[in-house]
Coordinates of C-alpha atoms in Angstrom, one line a residue:
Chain A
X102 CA -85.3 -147.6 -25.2
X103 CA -82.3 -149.7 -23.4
X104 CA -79.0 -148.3 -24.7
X105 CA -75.7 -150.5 -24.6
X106 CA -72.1 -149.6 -25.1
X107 CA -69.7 -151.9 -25.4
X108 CA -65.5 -151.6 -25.1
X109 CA -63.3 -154.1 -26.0
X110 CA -60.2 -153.9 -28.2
X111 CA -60.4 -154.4 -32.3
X112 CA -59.8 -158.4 -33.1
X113 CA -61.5 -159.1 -29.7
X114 CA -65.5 -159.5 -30.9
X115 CA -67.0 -156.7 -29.9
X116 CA -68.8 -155.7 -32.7
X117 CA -70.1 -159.7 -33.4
X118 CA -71.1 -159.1 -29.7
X119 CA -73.6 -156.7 -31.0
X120 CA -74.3 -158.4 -33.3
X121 CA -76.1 -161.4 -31.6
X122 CA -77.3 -158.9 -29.2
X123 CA -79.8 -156.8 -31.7
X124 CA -80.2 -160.3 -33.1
X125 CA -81.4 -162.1 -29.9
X126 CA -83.5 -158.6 -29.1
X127 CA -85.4 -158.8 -32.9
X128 CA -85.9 -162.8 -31.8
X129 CA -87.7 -161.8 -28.6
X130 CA -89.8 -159.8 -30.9
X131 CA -88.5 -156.6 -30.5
X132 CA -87.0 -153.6 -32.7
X133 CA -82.9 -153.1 -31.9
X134 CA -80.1 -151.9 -34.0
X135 CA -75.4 -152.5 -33.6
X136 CA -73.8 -150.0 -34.8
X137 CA -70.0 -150.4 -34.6
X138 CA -68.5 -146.8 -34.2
X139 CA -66.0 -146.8 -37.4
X140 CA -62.9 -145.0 -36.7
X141 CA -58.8 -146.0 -37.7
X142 CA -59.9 -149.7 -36.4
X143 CA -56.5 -151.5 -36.2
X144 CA -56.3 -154.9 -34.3
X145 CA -55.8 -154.1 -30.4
X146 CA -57.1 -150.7 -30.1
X147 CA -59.7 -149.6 -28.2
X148 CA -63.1 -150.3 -30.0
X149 CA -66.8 -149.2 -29.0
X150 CA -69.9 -150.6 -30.4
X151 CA -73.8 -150.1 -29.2
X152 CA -76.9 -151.6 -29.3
X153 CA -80.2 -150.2 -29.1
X154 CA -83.3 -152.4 -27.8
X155 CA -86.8 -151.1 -27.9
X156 CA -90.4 -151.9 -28.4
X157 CA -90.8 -149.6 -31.5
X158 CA -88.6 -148.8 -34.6
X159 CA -85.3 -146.9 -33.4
X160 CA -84.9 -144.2 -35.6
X161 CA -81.9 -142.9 -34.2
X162 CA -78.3 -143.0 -35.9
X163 CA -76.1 -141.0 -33.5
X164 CA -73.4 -142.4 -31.1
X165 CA -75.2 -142.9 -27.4
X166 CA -74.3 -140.1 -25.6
X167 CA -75.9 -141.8 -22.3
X168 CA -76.1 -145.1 -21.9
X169 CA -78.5 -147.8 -19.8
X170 CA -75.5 -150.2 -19.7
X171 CA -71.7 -150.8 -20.4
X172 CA -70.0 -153.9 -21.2
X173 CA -65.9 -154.2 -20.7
X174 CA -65.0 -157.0 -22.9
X175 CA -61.3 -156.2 -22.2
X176 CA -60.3 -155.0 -18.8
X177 CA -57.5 -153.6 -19.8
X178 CA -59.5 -151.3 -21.8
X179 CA -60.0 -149.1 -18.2
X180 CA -56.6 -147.7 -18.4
X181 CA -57.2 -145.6 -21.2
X182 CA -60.8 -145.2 -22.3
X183 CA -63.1 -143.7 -19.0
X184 CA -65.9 -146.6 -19.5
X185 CA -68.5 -145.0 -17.2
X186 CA -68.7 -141.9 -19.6
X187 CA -72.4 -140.8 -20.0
X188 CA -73.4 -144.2 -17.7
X189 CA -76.6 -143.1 -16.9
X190 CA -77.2 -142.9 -12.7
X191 CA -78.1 -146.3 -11.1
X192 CA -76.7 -148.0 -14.5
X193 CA -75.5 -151.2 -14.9
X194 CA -71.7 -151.8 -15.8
X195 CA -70.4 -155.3 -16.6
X196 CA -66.8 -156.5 -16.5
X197 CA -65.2 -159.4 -18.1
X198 CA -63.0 -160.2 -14.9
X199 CA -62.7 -163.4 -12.7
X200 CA -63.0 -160.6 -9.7
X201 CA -65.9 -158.7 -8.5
X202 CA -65.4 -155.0 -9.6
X203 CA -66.9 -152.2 -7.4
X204 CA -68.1 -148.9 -9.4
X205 CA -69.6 -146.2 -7.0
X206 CA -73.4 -145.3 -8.1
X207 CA -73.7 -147.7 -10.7
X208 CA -75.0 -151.8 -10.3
X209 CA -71.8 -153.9 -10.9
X210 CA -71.5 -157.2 -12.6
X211 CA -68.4 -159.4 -13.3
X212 CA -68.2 -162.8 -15.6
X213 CA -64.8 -164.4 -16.5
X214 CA -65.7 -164.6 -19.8
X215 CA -62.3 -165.1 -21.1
X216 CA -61.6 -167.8 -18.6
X217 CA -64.9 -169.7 -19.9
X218 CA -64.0 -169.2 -23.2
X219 CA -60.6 -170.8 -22.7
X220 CA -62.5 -173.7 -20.9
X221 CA -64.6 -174.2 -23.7
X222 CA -61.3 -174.4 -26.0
X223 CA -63.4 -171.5 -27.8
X224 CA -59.9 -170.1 -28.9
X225 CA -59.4 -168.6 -33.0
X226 CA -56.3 -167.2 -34.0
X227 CA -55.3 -167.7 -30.4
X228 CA -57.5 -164.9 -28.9
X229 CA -60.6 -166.2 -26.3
X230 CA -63.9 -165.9 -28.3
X231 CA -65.7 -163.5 -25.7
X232 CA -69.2 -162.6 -27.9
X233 CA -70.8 -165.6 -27.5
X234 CA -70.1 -166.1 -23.8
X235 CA -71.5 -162.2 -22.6
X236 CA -75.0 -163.1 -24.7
X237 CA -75.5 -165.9 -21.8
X238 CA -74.4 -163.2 -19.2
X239 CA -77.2 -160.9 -20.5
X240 CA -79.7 -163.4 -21.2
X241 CA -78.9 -164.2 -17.1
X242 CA -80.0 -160.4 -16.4
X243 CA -82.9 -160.4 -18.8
X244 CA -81.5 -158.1 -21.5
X245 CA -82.8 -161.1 -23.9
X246 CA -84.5 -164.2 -23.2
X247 CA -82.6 -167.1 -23.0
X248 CA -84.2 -169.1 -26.2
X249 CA -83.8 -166.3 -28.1
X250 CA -79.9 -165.6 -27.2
X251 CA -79.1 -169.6 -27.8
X252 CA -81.1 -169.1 -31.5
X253 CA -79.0 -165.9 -32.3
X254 CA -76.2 -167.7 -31.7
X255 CA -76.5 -170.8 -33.2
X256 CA -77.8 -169.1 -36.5
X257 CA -74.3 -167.3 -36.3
X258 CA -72.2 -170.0 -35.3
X259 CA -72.3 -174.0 -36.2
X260 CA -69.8 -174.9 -33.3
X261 CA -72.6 -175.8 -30.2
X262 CA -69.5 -174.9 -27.8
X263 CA -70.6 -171.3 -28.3
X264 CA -74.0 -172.0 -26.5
X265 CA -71.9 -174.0 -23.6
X266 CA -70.3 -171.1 -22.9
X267 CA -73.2 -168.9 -23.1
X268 CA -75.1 -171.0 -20.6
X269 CA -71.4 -171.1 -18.2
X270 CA -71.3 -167.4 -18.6
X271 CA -75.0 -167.6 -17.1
X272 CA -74.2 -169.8 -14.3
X273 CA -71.0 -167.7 -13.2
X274 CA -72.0 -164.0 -13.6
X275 CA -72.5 -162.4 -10.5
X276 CA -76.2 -160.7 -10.2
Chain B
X107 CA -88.3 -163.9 -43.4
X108 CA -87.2 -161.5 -40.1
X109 CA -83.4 -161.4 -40.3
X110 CA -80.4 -158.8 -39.4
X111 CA -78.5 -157.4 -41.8
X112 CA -76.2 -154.4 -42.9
X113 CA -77.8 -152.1 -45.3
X114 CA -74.9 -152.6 -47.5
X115 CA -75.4 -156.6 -47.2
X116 CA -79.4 -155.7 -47.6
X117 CA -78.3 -154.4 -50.6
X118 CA -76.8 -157.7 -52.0
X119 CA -79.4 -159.8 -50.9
X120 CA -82.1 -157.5 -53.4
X121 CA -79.3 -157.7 -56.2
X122 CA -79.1 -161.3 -55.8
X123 CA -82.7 -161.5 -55.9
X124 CA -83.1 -159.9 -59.1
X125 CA -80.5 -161.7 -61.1
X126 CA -78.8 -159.2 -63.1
X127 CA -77.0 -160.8 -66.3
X128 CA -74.0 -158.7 -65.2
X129 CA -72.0 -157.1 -61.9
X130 CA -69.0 -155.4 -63.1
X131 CA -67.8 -153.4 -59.6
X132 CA -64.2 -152.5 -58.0
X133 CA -64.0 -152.3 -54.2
X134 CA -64.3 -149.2 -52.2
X135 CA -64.7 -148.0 -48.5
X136 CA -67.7 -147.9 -47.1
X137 CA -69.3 -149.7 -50.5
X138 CA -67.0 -152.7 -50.4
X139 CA -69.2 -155.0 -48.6
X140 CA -72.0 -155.5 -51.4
X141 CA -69.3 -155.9 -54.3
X142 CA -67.7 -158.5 -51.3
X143 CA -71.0 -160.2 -50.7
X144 CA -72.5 -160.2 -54.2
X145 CA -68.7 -162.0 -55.7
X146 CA -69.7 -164.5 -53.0
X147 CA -73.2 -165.5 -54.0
X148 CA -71.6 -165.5 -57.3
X149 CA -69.2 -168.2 -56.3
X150 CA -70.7 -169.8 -54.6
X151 CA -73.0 -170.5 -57.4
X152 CA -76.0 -168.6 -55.3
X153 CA -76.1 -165.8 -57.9
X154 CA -76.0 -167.1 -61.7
X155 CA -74.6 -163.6 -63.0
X156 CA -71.7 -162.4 -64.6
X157 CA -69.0 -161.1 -61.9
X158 CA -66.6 -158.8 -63.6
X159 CA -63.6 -158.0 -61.1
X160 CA -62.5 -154.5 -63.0
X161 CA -59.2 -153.1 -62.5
X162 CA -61.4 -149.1 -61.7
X163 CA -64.8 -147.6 -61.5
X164 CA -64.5 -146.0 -64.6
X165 CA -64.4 -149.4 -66.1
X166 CA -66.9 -151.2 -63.8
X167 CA -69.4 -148.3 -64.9
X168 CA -67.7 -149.0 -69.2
X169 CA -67.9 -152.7 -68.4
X170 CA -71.9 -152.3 -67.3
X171 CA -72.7 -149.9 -70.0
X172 CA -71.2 -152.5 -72.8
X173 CA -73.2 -155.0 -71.0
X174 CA -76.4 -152.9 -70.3
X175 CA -76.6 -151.9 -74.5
X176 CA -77.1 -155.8 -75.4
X177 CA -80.5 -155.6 -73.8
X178 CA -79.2 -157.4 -70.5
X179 CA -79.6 -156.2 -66.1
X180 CA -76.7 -154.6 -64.9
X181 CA -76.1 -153.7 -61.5
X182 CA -72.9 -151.9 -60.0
X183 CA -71.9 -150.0 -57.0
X184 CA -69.3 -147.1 -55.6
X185 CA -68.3 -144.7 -53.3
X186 CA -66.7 -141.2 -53.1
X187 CA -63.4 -140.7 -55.4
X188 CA -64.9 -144.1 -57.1
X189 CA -68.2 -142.9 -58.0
X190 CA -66.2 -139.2 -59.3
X191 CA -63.8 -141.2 -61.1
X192 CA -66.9 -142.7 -62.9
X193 CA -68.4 -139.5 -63.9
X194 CA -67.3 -139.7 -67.7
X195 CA -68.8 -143.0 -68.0
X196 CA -72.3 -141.7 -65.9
X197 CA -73.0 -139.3 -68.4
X198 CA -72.4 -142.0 -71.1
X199 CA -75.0 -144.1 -69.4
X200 CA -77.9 -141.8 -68.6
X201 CA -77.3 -140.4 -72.2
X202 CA -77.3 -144.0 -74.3
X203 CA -80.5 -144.6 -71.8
X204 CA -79.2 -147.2 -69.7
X205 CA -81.3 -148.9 -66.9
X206 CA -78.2 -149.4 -65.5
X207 CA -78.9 -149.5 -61.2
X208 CA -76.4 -148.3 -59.0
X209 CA -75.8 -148.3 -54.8
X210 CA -73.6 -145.4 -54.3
X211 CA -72.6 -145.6 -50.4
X212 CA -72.4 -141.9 -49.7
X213 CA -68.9 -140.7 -48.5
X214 CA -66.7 -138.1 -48.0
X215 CA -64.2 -136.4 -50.9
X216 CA -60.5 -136.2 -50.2
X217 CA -58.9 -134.1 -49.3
X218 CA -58.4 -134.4 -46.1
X219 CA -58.2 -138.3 -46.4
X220 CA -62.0 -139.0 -44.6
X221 CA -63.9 -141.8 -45.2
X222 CA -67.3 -141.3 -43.5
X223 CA -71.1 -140.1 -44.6
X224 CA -71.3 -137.0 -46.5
X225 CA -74.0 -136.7 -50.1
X226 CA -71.4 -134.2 -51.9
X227 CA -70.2 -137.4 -53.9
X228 CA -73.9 -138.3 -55.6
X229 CA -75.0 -134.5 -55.7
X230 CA -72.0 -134.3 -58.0
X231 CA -73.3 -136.3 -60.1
X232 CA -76.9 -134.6 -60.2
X233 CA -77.2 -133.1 -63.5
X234 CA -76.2 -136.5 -65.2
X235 CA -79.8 -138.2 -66.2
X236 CA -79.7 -140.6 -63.7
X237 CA -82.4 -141.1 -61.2
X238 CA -81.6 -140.7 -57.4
X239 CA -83.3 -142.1 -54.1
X240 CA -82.3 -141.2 -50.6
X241 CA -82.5 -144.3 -48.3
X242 CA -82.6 -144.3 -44.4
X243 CA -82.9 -147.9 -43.1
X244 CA -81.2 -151.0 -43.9
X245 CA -85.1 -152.6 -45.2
X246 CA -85.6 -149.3 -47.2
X247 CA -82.1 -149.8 -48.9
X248 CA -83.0 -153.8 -49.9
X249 CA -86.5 -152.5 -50.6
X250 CA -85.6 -149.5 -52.6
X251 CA -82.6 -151.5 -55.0
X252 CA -85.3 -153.8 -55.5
X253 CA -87.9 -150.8 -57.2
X254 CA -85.1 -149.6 -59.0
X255 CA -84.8 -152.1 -61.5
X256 CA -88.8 -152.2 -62.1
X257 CA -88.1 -148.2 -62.2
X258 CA -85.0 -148.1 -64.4
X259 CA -86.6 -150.7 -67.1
X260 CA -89.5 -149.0 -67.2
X261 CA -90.3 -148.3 -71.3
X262 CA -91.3 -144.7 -69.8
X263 CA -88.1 -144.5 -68.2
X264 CA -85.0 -146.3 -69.9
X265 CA -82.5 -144.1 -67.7
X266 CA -80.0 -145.2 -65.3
X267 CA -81.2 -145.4 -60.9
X268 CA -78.8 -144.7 -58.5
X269 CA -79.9 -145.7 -54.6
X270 CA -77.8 -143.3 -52.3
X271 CA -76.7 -144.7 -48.6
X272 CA -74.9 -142.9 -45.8
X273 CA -71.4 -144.8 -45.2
X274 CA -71.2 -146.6 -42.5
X275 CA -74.4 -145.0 -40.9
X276 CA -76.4 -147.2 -42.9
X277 CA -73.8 -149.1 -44.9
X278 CA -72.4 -150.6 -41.8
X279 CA -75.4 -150.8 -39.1
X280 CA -77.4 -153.7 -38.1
X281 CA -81.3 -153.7 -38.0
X282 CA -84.0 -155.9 -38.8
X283 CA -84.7 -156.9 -42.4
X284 CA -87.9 -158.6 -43.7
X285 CA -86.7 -160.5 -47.3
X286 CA -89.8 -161.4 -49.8
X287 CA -90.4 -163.4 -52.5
X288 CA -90.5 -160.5 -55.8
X289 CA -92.6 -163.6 -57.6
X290 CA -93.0 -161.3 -60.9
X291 CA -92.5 -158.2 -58.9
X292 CA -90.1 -156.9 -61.9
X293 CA -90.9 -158.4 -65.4
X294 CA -88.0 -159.5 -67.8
X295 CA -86.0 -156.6 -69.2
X296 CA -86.6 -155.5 -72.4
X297 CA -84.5 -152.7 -74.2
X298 CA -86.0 -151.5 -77.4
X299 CA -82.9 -150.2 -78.6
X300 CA -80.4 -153.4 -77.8
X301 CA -78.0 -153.9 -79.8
X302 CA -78.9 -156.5 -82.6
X303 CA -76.4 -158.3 -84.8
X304 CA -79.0 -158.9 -87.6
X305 CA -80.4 -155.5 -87.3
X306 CA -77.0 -153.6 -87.2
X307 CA -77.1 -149.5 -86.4
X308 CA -75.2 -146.4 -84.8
X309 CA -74.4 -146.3 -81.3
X310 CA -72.9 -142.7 -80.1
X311 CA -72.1 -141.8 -83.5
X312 CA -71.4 -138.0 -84.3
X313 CA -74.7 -135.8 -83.6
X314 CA -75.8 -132.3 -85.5
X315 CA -76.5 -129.7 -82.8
X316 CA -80.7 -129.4 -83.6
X317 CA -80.3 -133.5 -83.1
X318 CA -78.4 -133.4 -79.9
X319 CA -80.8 -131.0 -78.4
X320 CA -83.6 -133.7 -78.9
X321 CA -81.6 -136.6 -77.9
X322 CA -81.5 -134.3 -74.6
X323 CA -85.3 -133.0 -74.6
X324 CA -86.1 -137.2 -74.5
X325 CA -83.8 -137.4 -71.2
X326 CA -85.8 -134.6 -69.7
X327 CA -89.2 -136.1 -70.8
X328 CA -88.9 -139.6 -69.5
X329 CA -87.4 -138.3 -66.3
X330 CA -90.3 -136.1 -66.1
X331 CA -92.9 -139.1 -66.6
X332 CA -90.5 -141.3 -64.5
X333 CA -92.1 -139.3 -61.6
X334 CA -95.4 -141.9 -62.5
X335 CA -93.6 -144.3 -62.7
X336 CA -92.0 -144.3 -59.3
X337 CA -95.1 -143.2 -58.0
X338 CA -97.2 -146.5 -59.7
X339 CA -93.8 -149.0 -58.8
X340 CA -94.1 -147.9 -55.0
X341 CA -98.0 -148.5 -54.9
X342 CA -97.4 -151.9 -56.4
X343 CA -94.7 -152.6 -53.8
X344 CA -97.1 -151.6 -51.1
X345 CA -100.0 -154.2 -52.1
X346 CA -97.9 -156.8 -52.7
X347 CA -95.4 -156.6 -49.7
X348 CA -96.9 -153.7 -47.0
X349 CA -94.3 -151.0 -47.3
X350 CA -95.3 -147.4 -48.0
X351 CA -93.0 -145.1 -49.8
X352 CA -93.1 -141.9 -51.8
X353 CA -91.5 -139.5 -52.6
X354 CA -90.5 -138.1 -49.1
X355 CA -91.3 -139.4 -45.6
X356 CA -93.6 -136.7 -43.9
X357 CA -93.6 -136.5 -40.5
X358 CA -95.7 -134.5 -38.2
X359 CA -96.4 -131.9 -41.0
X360 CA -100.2 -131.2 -41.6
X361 CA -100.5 -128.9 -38.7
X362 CA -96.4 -127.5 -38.8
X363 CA -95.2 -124.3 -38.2
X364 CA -91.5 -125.2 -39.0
X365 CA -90.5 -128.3 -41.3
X366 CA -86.8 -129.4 -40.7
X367 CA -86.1 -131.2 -44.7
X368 CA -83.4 -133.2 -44.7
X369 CA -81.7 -136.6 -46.3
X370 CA -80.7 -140.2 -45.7
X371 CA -80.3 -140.9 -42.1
X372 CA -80.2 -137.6 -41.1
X373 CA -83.5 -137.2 -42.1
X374 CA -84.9 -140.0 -39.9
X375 CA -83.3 -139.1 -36.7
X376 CA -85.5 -135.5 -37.7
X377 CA -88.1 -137.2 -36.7
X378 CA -86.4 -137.9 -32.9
X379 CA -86.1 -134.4 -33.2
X380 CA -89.2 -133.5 -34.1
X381 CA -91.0 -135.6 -31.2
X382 CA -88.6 -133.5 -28.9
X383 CA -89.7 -129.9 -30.2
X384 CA -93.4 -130.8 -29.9
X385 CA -93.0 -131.9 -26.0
X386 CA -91.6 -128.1 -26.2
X387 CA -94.9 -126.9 -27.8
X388 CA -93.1 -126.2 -30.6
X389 CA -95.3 -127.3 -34.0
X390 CA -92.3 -129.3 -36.0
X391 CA -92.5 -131.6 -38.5
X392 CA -90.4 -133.2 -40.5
X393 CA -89.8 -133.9 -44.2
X394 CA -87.3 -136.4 -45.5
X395 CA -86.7 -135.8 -48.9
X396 CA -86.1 -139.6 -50.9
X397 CA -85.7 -138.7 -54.7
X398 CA -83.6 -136.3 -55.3
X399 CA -84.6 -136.6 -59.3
X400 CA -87.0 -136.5 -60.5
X401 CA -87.3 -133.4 -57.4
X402 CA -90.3 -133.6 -56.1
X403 CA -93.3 -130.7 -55.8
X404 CA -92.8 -130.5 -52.1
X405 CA -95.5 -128.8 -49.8
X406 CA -94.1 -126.4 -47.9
X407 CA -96.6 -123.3 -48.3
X408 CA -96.9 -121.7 -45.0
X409 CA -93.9 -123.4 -43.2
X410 CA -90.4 -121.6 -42.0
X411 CA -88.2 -124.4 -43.8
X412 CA -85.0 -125.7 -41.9
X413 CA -82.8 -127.6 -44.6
X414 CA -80.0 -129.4 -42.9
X415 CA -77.6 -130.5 -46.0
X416 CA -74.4 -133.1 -46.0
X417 CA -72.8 -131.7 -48.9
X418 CA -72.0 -128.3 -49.8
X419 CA -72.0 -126.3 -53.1
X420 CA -68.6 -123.7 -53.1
X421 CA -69.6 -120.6 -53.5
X422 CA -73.5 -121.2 -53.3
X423 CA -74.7 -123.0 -50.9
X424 CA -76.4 -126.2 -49.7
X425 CA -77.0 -128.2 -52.5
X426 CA -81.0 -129.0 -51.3
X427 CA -81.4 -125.7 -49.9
X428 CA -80.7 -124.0 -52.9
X429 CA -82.7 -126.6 -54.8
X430 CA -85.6 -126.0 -52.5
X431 CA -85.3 -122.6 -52.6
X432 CA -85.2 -122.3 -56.2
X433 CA -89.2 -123.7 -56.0
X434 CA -90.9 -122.5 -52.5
X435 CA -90.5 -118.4 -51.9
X436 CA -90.8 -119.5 -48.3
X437 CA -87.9 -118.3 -46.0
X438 CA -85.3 -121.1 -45.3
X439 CA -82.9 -121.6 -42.7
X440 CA -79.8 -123.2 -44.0
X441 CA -77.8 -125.6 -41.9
X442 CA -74.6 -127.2 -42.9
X443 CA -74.3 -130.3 -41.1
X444 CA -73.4 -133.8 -40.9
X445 CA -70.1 -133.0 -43.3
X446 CA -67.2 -135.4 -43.6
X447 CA -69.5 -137.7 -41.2
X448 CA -69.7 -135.4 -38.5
X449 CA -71.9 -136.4 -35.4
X450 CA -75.3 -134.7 -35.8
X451 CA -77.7 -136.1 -33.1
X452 CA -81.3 -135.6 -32.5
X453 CA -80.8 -132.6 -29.9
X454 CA -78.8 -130.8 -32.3
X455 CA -81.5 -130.5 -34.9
X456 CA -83.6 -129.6 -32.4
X457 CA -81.8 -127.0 -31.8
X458 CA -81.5 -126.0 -35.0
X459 CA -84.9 -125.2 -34.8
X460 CA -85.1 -123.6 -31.7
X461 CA -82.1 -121.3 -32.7
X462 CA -83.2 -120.9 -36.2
X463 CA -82.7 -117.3 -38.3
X464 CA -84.4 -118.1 -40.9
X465 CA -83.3 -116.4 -44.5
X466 CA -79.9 -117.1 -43.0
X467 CA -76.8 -120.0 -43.3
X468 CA -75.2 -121.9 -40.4
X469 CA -72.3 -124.1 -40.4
X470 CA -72.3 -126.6 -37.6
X471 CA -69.3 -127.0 -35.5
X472 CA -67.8 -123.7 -37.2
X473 CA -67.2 -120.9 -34.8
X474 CA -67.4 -117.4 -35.8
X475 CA -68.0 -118.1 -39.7
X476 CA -70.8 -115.7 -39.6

């Protein structure tokens, strides 16, 4: 099983990021489960979702306690919440940032999601769309295949910019 | 057709597939996104029922039962304080044998203010005449909703269903669902006692005492046979669309030493647990418990029984532990867990096991109360 957290601030996508995630997994043919963690969401504070992928039926309901990998939607996010919490040794940690990021013991990633997202004019209610853009970033590293991230989100979304920015987000991520 | 979905939105899509005549509902965390979804089918002309926006769930359960007693579907749903602010009308509906169907999104009863999983708010509502499943995945939740119509209608049956989901466990999470086709999965309802304007008669009228204590022998009896029923509905559901159900989910039990029985969500991560014990070499199985009534004969000769329960009876105990107890003389270890959606993971029911004292009562995350 390949567990994901991911932080990123209520209004900012995180939870749609999930979303497309389990969806792009079940399109690659396997099992996987979001599961927003539901506490006083208001718009701005800190949120956490997570996303189980695996090749059988996850049975499993709890919060992950340990994770594979952790996504950072919002940078900010680092002054408050300690991200790496549970990251499991050698795990992978992925920062929306336009500069590379260094975390000891862990495989660090950055994309500047928000700056493709701007790019794209992929703007609602003047906040950067950021879900759509991190799918291309993980297709890049193989969390989902590519066909199967650009299907999850077109079935979500009619506007093709979102798959532009996906395939940006691929280009520009840092291995 | 593979899909993702939210088991509350799982829940819409089998009520839209079913057509009832009438959904009478008022909004209520966790429940609010199948009243939210089915309006919108509804509007958007997807659904052809009756959408009644109530002003309370005492009325959206009044509104189904006037409904229901003209011979037509009804479906409604609730939560916590709605589904306890219904209770009058529950009674009502079970006792004018009602196939009324119901999603109750388990949650939490105030106060403190909480909003989050806990099966206190159906249990309350046990000794009603209504029947009760137990769901655990967003494709059990469509595919359950969808049985309890075929259930409810049943001529052997004629009481109300009630599917019971965790709030935001299962109401909110995302997993795979598989839609069918129900083709003539659940025939037309017919209600041999509809109301009938050239056939006029009594409805609730004033009852002797040795004629009210029929009226409630008949509950008894067709909850009784409603036990073949469910049993008959769930086989015809496997042949025509591959999934098994019954009247729990055994896991790992044949050859158990120690069964952990538990509900809902809770009762499927058991089976994490269970995986975990036996890597241990201890011989754990697990037995999730679906309907709640009609309660099952469940088959725990020989087994130390570990009953973890999300609700709690003041004064007695846990609700299914007492229930369970009441029918196996086997020990039981009691463990109160899970309440006011408290984090319960796989490990910790392990070691509920491991630690178990059996014949004894534990409260999770309560120091000292011993």
């Amino acid at each position: 099983m390949f567990e994901i957290r991911i932080h990123s601030r209520g209004g900012q996508g995180g939870v749609t990021a999930a979303r497309l995630l389990a969806l792009a997994a079940i399109h690659d043919g396997k099992y996987a489960t979001a599961a927003p963690f539901y506490g006083a969401e208001r718009r701005g504070a800190p949120i956490v979702s997570f996303v189980r992928i695996d090749d059988k039926p996850i049975r499993i309901y709890s919060q992950i306690k340990k994770p594979d990998m952790v996504i950072v939607l919002d940078a900010s996010v680092m002054d408050v919440v300690d991200v790496l919490q549970g990251l499991k040794s050698g795990g992978r940690v992925l920062v929306n940032s336009a500069h590379a990021r260094e975390f000891k013991g862990f495989t660090s990633s950055h994309v500047d999601l928000t700056g493709i997202a701007l790019k794209e004019n992929l703007v609602v209610a003047g906040s950067p769309i950021l879900n759509t853009p991190v799918i291309g970033a993980l297709a890049k590293i193989g969390i989902v295949s590519v066909d199967s991230a650009k299907r999850a989100i077109r079935e979500t979304f009619t506007d093709e910019r979102n798959v532009k920015a996906a395939e940006a987000a691929a280009k520009e991520m840092s291995a | 057709m593979k899909k993702i979905s939210t088991g509350n939105k799982a829940v819409a899509e089998a009520v839209k597939q079913v057509v009832p005549a009438v959904v009478a509902a008022y909004p209520i965390t966790p429940q609010t996104e199948i009243v939210e979804q089915i309006a919108e089918f509804v509007s958007s002309g997807e659904l052809k029922s009756r959408y009644i926006a109530v002003e309370s769930e005492h009325s959206a359960m009044a509104a189904c039962i006037g409904a229901s007693i003209t011979g037509v579907r009804t479906f409604t749903a609730t939560s916590s304080h709605g589904l306890l602010y219904m209770h009058e009308m529950t009674n009502w509906a079970a006792g004018a044998r009602l196939p009324i169907v119901m999603a109750t999104v388990n949650r939490s009863l105030g106060p403190g203010w909480n909003i989050w999983a806990e099966h206190t708010d159906a249990l309350q509502e046990r000794d009603t005449g209504w029947l009760q499943v137990y769901v655990s995945t967003v494709q059990e939740a469509y595919d359950a909703t969808l049985m309890a119509f075929r259930i409810a209608e049943h001529n052997d049956v004629l009481l109300p269903v009630m599917v019971n989901l965790d709030g935001f466990l299962l109401s909110h999470i995302m997993q795979p669902l598989d839609t069918v086709d129900i083709g003539d999965f659940i025939p037309p309802i017919h209600l041999p006692h509809a109301i009938d304007v050239k056939n006029p008669a009594g409805y609730g009228c004033l009852t002797a005492p040795d004629q009210q204590v029929m009226f409630r022998w008949d509950i008894e009896k067709s909850i009784r046979d409603s036990a073949k029923v469910i049993e008959e509905t769930e086989k015809e559901f496997t042949k025509r669309f591959g999934r098994k159900y019954g009247m729990t989910e055994d896991y790992q039990c044949a050859d158990a030493e120690v069964i952990i029985v538990a509900m809902g969500t809770l009762g499927k991560e058991a089976e994490v647990a269970v995986d975990l014990l036996r890597k241990e070499g201890i011989k754990a199985g697990s037995m999730r418990l679906r309907w709640l009534r009609p309660f099952p004969k469940l088959n725990l000769v020989g087994k130390q029984v570990v009953v973890i329960d999300r609700d709690y009876s003041f004064g007695r105990g846990g609700i299914l532990a007492t229930e369970i107890m009441a029918q196996t003389k086997e020990e039981v270890f009691s463990v109160i867990a899970g309440l006011g959606g408290q984090e319960v993971t796989y490990e910790d029911m392990a070691d509920f096991v491991r630690k178990r004292r059996m014949g004894t009562e534990f409260w999770f995350g309560v120091k000292n109360h011993v």
